[in-house]
Amino acid sequence: RQFWLEFFRAAPQAHILIEELFISGDRAVQRWVYHWSASGYVRGVDVFRLRAGKIAEKLSYVKG
């Protein structure tokens, strides 16, 4: 948790835009874009496995 607090504190203008979210049974997939400056961004996809309404597993893939 400390890492992420410091990571996002270092770039207060940064934001994540969720472009698309699909949920089917115990699986979810979301496409996102992380912007840290006017011209800096990276796209990614997260693949989730859900259990009892909580995230049991998360795999993240990034395209630079």
PDB file of N, CA and C in Angstrom:
ATOM      1  N   ARG A   1       0.822  -1.188   0.000  1.00  0.00           N
ATOM      2  CA  ARG A   1       0.000   0.000   0.000  1.00  0.00           C
ATOM      3  C   ARG A   1       0.866   1.252   0.000  1.00  0.00           C
ATOM      4  N   GLN A   2       1.934   1.237   0.768  1.00  0.00           N
ATOM      5  CA  GLN A   2       2.815   2.404   0.846  1.00  0.00           C
ATOM      6  C   GLN A   2       3.396   2.756  -0.530  1.00  0.00           C
ATOM      7  N   PHE A   3       3.780   1.731  -1.291  1.00  0.00           N
ATOM      8  CA  PHE A   3       4.313   1.982  -2.626  1.00  0.00           C
ATOM      9  C   PHE A   3       3.319   2.775  -3.470  1.00  0.00           C
ATOM     10  N   TRP A   4       2.047   2.330  -3.491  1.00  0.00           N
ATOM     11  CA  TRP A   4       1.041   2.986  -4.324  1.00  0.00           C
ATOM     12  C   TRP A   4       0.736   4.396  -3.836  1.00  0.00           C
ATOM     13  N   LEU A   5       0.723   4.604  -2.532  1.00  0.00           N
ATOM     14  CA  LEU A   5       0.515   5.960  -2.012  1.00  0.00           C
ATOM     15  C   LEU A   5       1.603   6.903  -2.523  1.00  0.00           C
ATOM     16  N   GLU A   6       2.837   6.463  -2.459  1.00  0.00           N
ATOM     17  CA  GLU A   6       3.952   7.295  -2.917  1.00  0.00           C
ATOM     18  C   GLU A   6       3.952   7.447  -4.434  1.00  0.00           C
ATOM     19  N   PHE A   7       3.599   6.381  -5.139  1.00  0.00           N
ATOM     20  CA  PHE A   7       3.549   6.412  -6.597  1.00  0.00           C
ATOM     21  C   PHE A   7       2.558   7.463  -7.092  1.00  0.00           C
ATOM     22  N   PHE A   8       1.343   7.446  -6.559  1.00  0.00           N
ATOM     23  CA  PHE A   8       0.318   8.399  -6.999  1.00  0.00           C
ATOM     24  C   PHE A   8       0.553   9.800  -6.431  1.00  0.00           C
ATOM     25  N   ARG A   9       1.167   9.914  -5.288  1.00  0.00           N
ATOM     26  CA  ARG A   9       1.495  11.223  -4.718  1.00  0.00           C
ATOM     27  C   ARG A   9       2.534  11.936  -5.580  1.00  0.00           C
ATOM     28  N   ALA A  10       3.420  11.195  -6.217  1.00  0.00           N
ATOM     29  CA  ALA A  10       4.476  11.775  -7.056  1.00  0.00           C
ATOM     30  C   ALA A  10       3.928  12.391  -8.339  1.00  0.00           C
ATOM     31  N   ALA A  11       2.722  12.007  -8.744  1.00  0.00           N
ATOM     32  CA  ALA A  11       2.111  12.539  -9.965  1.00  0.00           C
ATOM     33  C   ALA A  11       0.645  12.872  -9.681  1.00  0.00           C
ATOM     34  N   PRO A  12       0.383  13.972  -8.983  1.00  0.00           N
ATOM     35  CA  PRO A  12      -0.995  14.277  -8.574  1.00  0.00           C
ATOM     36  C   PRO A  12      -1.953  14.523  -9.744  1.00  0.00           C
ATOM     37  N   GLN A  13      -1.436  14.861 -10.911  1.00  0.00           N
ATOM     38  CA  GLN A  13      -2.300  15.094 -12.069  1.00  0.00           C
ATOM     39  C   GLN A  13      -2.669  13.796 -12.786  1.00  0.00           C
ATOM     40  N   ALA A  14      -2.047  12.691 -12.401  1.00  0.00           N
ATOM     41  CA  ALA A  14      -2.295  11.406 -13.051  1.00  0.00           C
ATOM     42  C   ALA A  14      -3.714  10.912 -12.775  1.00  0.00           C
ATOM     43  N   HIS A  15      -4.261  10.186 -13.752  1.00  0.00           N
ATOM     44  CA  HIS A  15      -5.583   9.590 -13.558  1.00  0.00           C
ATOM     45  C   HIS A  15      -5.739   8.349 -14.439  1.00  0.00           C
ATOM     46  N   ILE A  16      -6.646   7.487 -14.025  1.00  0.00           N
ATOM     47  CA  ILE A  16      -6.942   6.264 -14.761  1.00  0.00           C
ATOM     48  C   ILE A  16      -8.358   6.371 -15.302  1.00  0.00           C
ATOM     49  N   LEU A  17      -8.501   6.106 -16.582  1.00  0.00           N
ATOM     50  CA  LEU A  17      -9.803   6.111 -17.238  1.00  0.00           C
ATOM     51  C   LEU A  17     -10.161   4.669 -17.586  1.00  0.00           C
ATOM     52  N   ILE A  18     -11.251   4.151 -17.024  1.00  0.00           N
ATOM     53  CA  ILE A  18     -11.739   2.819 -17.374  1.00  0.00           C
ATOM     54  C   ILE A  18     -12.543   2.965 -18.656  1.00  0.00           C
ATOM     55  N   GLU A  19     -12.064   2.352 -19.733  1.00  0.00           N
ATOM     56  CA  GLU A  19     -12.717   2.480 -21.036  1.00  0.00           C
ATOM     57  C   GLU A  19     -13.840   1.467 -21.236  1.00  0.00           C
ATOM     58  N   GLU A  20     -13.669   0.280 -20.665  1.00  0.00           N
ATOM     59  CA  GLU A  20     -14.646  -0.772 -20.895  1.00  0.00           C
ATOM     60  C   GLU A  20     -14.543  -1.790 -19.764  1.00  0.00           C
ATOM     61  N   LEU A  21     -15.673  -2.363 -19.377  1.00  0.00           N
ATOM     62  CA  LEU A  21     -15.704  -3.361 -18.307  1.00  0.00           C
ATOM     63  C   LEU A  21     -16.716  -4.441 -18.678  1.00  0.00           C
ATOM     64  N   PHE A  22     -16.268  -5.694 -18.645  1.00  0.00           N
ATOM     65  CA  PHE A  22     -17.134  -6.838 -18.916  1.00  0.00           C
ATOM     66  C   PHE A  22     -17.122  -7.748 -17.694  1.00  0.00           C
ATOM     67  N   ILE A  23     -18.280  -8.238 -17.302  1.00  0.00           N
ATOM     68  CA  ILE A  23     -18.377  -9.195 -16.201  1.00  0.00           C
ATOM     69  C   ILE A  23     -19.223 -10.367 -16.679  1.00  0.00           C
ATOM     70  N   SER A  24     -18.717 -11.569 -16.451  1.00  0.00           N
ATOM     71  CA  SER A  24     -19.440 -12.779 -16.808  1.00  0.00           C
ATOM     72  C   SER A  24     -19.150 -13.838 -15.755  1.00  0.00           C
ATOM     73  N   GLY A  25     -20.161 -14.156 -14.960  1.00  0.00           N
ATOM     74  CA  GLY A  25     -19.965 -15.147 -13.908  1.00  0.00           C
ATOM     75  C   GLY A  25     -18.919 -14.685 -12.908  1.00  0.00           C
ATOM     76  N   ASP A  26     -17.876 -15.486 -12.737  1.00  0.00           N
ATOM     77  CA  ASP A  26     -16.830 -15.143 -11.767  1.00  0.00           C
ATOM     78  C   ASP A  26     -15.621 -14.483 -12.430  1.00  0.00           C
ATOM     79  N   ARG A  27     -15.802 -13.957 -13.645  1.00  0.00           N
ATOM     80  CA  ARG A  27     -14.710 -13.304 -14.378  1.00  0.00           C
ATOM     81  C   ARG A  27     -15.095 -11.877 -14.737  1.00  0.00           C
ATOM     82  N   ALA A  28     -14.083 -11.017 -14.749  1.00  0.00           N
ATOM     83  CA  ALA A  28     -14.274  -9.627 -15.183  1.00  0.00           C
ATOM     84  C   ALA A  28     -13.026  -9.203 -15.946  1.00  0.00           C
ATOM     85  N   VAL A  29     -13.222  -8.362 -16.952  1.00  0.00           N
ATOM     86  CA  VAL A  29     -12.127  -7.821 -17.744  1.00  0.00           C
ATOM     87  C   VAL A  29     -12.370  -6.331 -17.898  1.00  0.00           C
ATOM     88  N   GLN A  30     -11.331  -5.532 -17.656  1.00  0.00           N
ATOM     89  CA  GLN A  30     -11.467  -4.090 -17.866  1.00  0.00           C
ATOM     90  C   GLN A  30     -10.289  -3.570 -18.684  1.00  0.00           C
ATOM     91  N   ARG A  31     -10.620  -2.670 -19.635  1.00  0.00           N
ATOM     92  CA  ARG A  31      -9.603  -1.953 -20.411  1.00  0.00           C
ATOM     93  C   ARG A  31      -9.478  -0.569 -19.812  1.00  0.00           C
ATOM     94  N   TRP A  32      -8.242  -0.065 -19.695  1.00  0.00           N
ATOM     95  CA  TRP A  32      -8.022   1.221 -19.057  1.00  0.00           C
ATOM     96  C   TRP A  32      -6.877   1.967 -19.736  1.00  0.00           C
ATOM     97  N   VAL A  33      -6.838   3.281 -19.463  1.00  0.00           N
ATOM     98  CA  VAL A  33      -5.728   4.138 -19.886  1.00  0.00           C
ATOM     99  C   VAL A  33      -5.265   4.907 -18.656  1.00  0.00           C
ATOM    100  N   TYR A  34      -3.969   4.858 -18.398  1.00  0.00           N
ATOM    101  CA  TYR A  34      -3.368   5.606 -17.283  1.00  0.00           C
ATOM    102  C   TYR A  34      -2.629   6.804 -17.877  1.00  0.00           C
ATOM    103  N   HIS A  35      -3.084   8.019 -17.548  1.00  0.00           N
ATOM    104  CA  HIS A  35      -2.461   9.273 -18.006  1.00  0.00           C
ATOM    105  C   HIS A  35      -1.676   9.882 -16.854  1.00  0.00           C
ATOM    106  N   TRP A  36      -0.414  10.234 -17.081  1.00  0.00           N
ATOM    107  CA  TRP A  36       0.369  10.901 -16.032  1.00  0.00           C
ATOM    108  C   TRP A  36       0.773  12.315 -16.427  1.00  0.00           C
ATOM    109  N   SER A  37       0.577  12.684 -17.697  1.00  0.00           N
ATOM    110  CA  SER A  37       0.827  14.055 -18.157  1.00  0.00           C
ATOM    111  C   SER A  37      -0.018  14.279 -19.399  1.00  0.00           C
ATOM    112  N   ALA A  38       0.071  15.481 -19.968  1.00  0.00           N
ATOM    113  CA  ALA A  38      -0.737  15.801 -21.145  1.00  0.00           C
ATOM    114  C   ALA A  38      -0.445  14.856 -22.312  1.00  0.00           C
ATOM    115  N   SER A  39       0.790  14.408 -22.437  1.00  0.00           N
ATOM    116  CA  SER A  39       1.139  13.530 -23.560  1.00  0.00           C
ATOM    117  C   SER A  39       1.614  12.145 -23.127  1.00  0.00           C
ATOM    118  N   GLY A  40       1.698  11.897 -21.817  1.00  0.00           N
ATOM    119  CA  GLY A  40       2.175  10.599 -21.345  1.00  0.00           C
ATOM    120  C   GLY A  40       1.038   9.704 -20.905  1.00  0.00           C
ATOM    121  N   TYR A  41       0.971   8.506 -21.499  1.00  0.00           N
ATOM    122  CA  TYR A  41      -0.063   7.560 -21.105  1.00  0.00           C
ATOM    123  C   TYR A  41       0.361   6.143 -21.460  1.00  0.00           C
ATOM    124  N   VAL A  42      -0.323   5.184 -20.878  1.00  0.00           N
ATOM    125  CA  VAL A  42      -0.135   3.778 -21.196  1.00  0.00           C
ATOM    126  C   VAL A  42      -1.503   3.103 -21.124  1.00  0.00           C
ATOM    127  N   ARG A  43      -1.724   2.130 -21.990  1.00  0.00           N
ATOM    128  CA  ARG A  43      -2.983   1.382 -22.000  1.00  0.00           C
ATOM    129  C   ARG A  43      -2.774   0.023 -21.359  1.00  0.00           C
ATOM    130  N   GLY A  44      -3.847  -0.517 -20.779  1.00  0.00           N
ATOM    131  CA  GLY A  44      -3.730  -1.830 -20.173  1.00  0.00           C
ATOM    132  C   GLY A  44      -5.061  -2.549 -20.078  1.00  0.00           C
ATOM    133  N   VAL A  45      -4.963  -3.798 -19.689  1.00  0.00           N
ATOM    134  CA  VAL A  45      -6.124  -4.662 -19.491  1.00  0.00           C
ATOM    135  C   VAL A  45      -5.911  -5.421 -18.184  1.00  0.00           C
ATOM    136  N   ASP A  46      -6.944  -5.502 -17.373  1.00  0.00           N
ATOM    137  CA  ASP A  46      -6.916  -6.301 -16.148  1.00  0.00           C
ATOM    138  C   ASP A  46      -7.918  -7.438 -16.306  1.00  0.00           C
ATOM    139  N   VAL A  47      -7.500  -8.636 -15.914  1.00  0.00           N
ATOM    140  CA  VAL A  47      -8.363  -9.814 -15.939  1.00  0.00           C
ATOM    141  C   VAL A  47      -8.536 -10.264 -14.487  1.00  0.00           C
ATOM    142  N   PHE A  48      -9.770 -10.293 -14.025  1.00  0.00           N
ATOM    143  CA  PHE A  48     -10.075 -10.610 -12.627  1.00  0.00           C
ATOM    144  C   PHE A  48     -10.790 -11.951 -12.509  1.00  0.00           C
ATOM    145  N   ARG A  49     -10.536 -12.648 -11.413  1.00  0.00           N
ATOM    146  CA  ARG A  49     -11.348 -13.790 -10.993  1.00  0.00           C
ATOM    147  C   ARG A  49     -11.981 -13.373  -9.680  1.00  0.00           C
ATOM    148  N   LEU A  50     -13.286 -13.502  -9.578  1.00  0.00           N
ATOM    149  CA  LEU A  50     -14.033 -13.056  -8.408  1.00  0.00           C
ATOM    150  C   LEU A  50     -14.481 -14.244  -7.568  1.00  0.00           C
ATOM    151  N   ARG A  51     -14.544 -14.013  -6.252  1.00  0.00           N
ATOM    152  CA  ARG A  51     -15.045 -15.037  -5.334  1.00  0.00           C
ATOM    153  C   ARG A  51     -15.782 -14.327  -4.204  1.00  0.00           C
ATOM    154  N   ALA A  52     -17.043 -14.671  -4.014  1.00  0.00           N
ATOM    155  CA  ALA A  52     -17.859 -14.089  -2.945  1.00  0.00           C
ATOM    156  C   ALA A  52     -17.879 -12.564  -3.016  1.00  0.00           C
ATOM    157  N   GLY A  53     -17.943 -12.024  -4.242  1.00  0.00           N
ATOM    158  CA  GLY A  53     -18.029 -10.578  -4.415  1.00  0.00           C
ATOM    159  C   GLY A  53     -16.724  -9.826  -4.232  1.00  0.00           C
ATOM    160  N   LYS A  54     -15.617 -10.556  -4.099  1.00  0.00           N
ATOM    161  CA  LYS A  54     -14.311  -9.919  -3.915  1.00  0.00           C
ATOM    162  C   LYS A  54     -13.340 -10.407  -4.982  1.00  0.00           C
ATOM    163  N   ILE A  55     -12.288  -9.645  -5.198  1.00  0.00           N
ATOM    164  CA  ILE A  55     -11.268 -10.026  -6.168  1.00  0.00           C
ATOM    165  C   ILE A  55     -10.393 -11.121  -5.570  1.00  0.00           C
ATOM    166  N   ALA A  56     -10.385 -12.293  -6.212  1.00  0.00           N
ATOM    167  CA  ALA A  56      -9.563 -13.413  -5.758  1.00  0.00           C
ATOM    168  C   ALA A  56      -8.239 -13.465  -6.515  1.00  0.00           C
ATOM    169  N   GLU A  57      -8.232 -12.942  -7.742  1.00  0.00           N
ATOM    170  CA  GLU A  57      -7.027 -12.953  -8.571  1.00  0.00           C
ATOM    171  C   GLU A  57      -7.116 -11.804  -9.560  1.00  0.00           C
ATOM    172  N   LYS A  58      -5.978 -11.180  -9.846  1.00  0.00           N
ATOM    173  CA  LYS A  58      -5.931 -10.095 -10.829  1.00  0.00           C
ATOM    174  C   LYS A  58      -4.667 -10.245 -11.657  1.00  0.00           C
ATOM    175  N   LEU A  59      -4.835 -10.291 -12.972  1.00  0.00           N
ATOM    176  CA  LEU A  59      -3.719 -10.316 -13.896  1.00  0.00           C
ATOM    177  C   LEU A  59      -3.778  -9.033 -14.708  1.00  0.00           C
ATOM    178  N   SER A  60      -2.651  -8.332 -14.833  1.00  0.00           N
ATOM    179  CA  SER A  60      -2.620  -7.057 -15.547  1.00  0.00           C
ATOM    180  C   SER A  60      -1.662  -7.146 -16.727  1.00  0.00           C
ATOM    181  N   TYR A  61      -2.091  -6.573 -17.843  1.00  0.00           N
ATOM    182  CA  TYR A  61      -1.293  -6.536 -19.061  1.00  0.00           C
ATOM    183  C   TYR A  61      -1.231  -5.096 -19.542  1.00  0.00           C
ATOM    184  N   VAL A  62      -0.056  -4.653 -19.946  1.00  0.00           N
ATOM    185  CA  VAL A  62       0.146  -3.253 -20.326  1.00  0.00           C
ATOM    186  C   VAL A  62       0.736  -3.165 -21.724  1.00  0.00           C
ATOM    187  N   LYS A  63       0.257  -2.194 -22.493  1.00  0.00           N
ATOM    188  CA  LYS A  63       0.821  -1.890 -23.799  1.00  0.00           C
ATOM    189  C   LYS A  63       1.363  -0.482 -23.735  1.00  0.00           C
ATOM    190  N   GLY A  64       2.644  -0.334 -23.929  1.00  0.00           N
ATOM    191  CA  GLY A  64       3.301   0.963 -23.818  1.00  0.00           C
ATOM    192  C   GLY A  64       3.131   1.847 -25.008  1.00  0.00           C
TER     193      GLY A  64
END
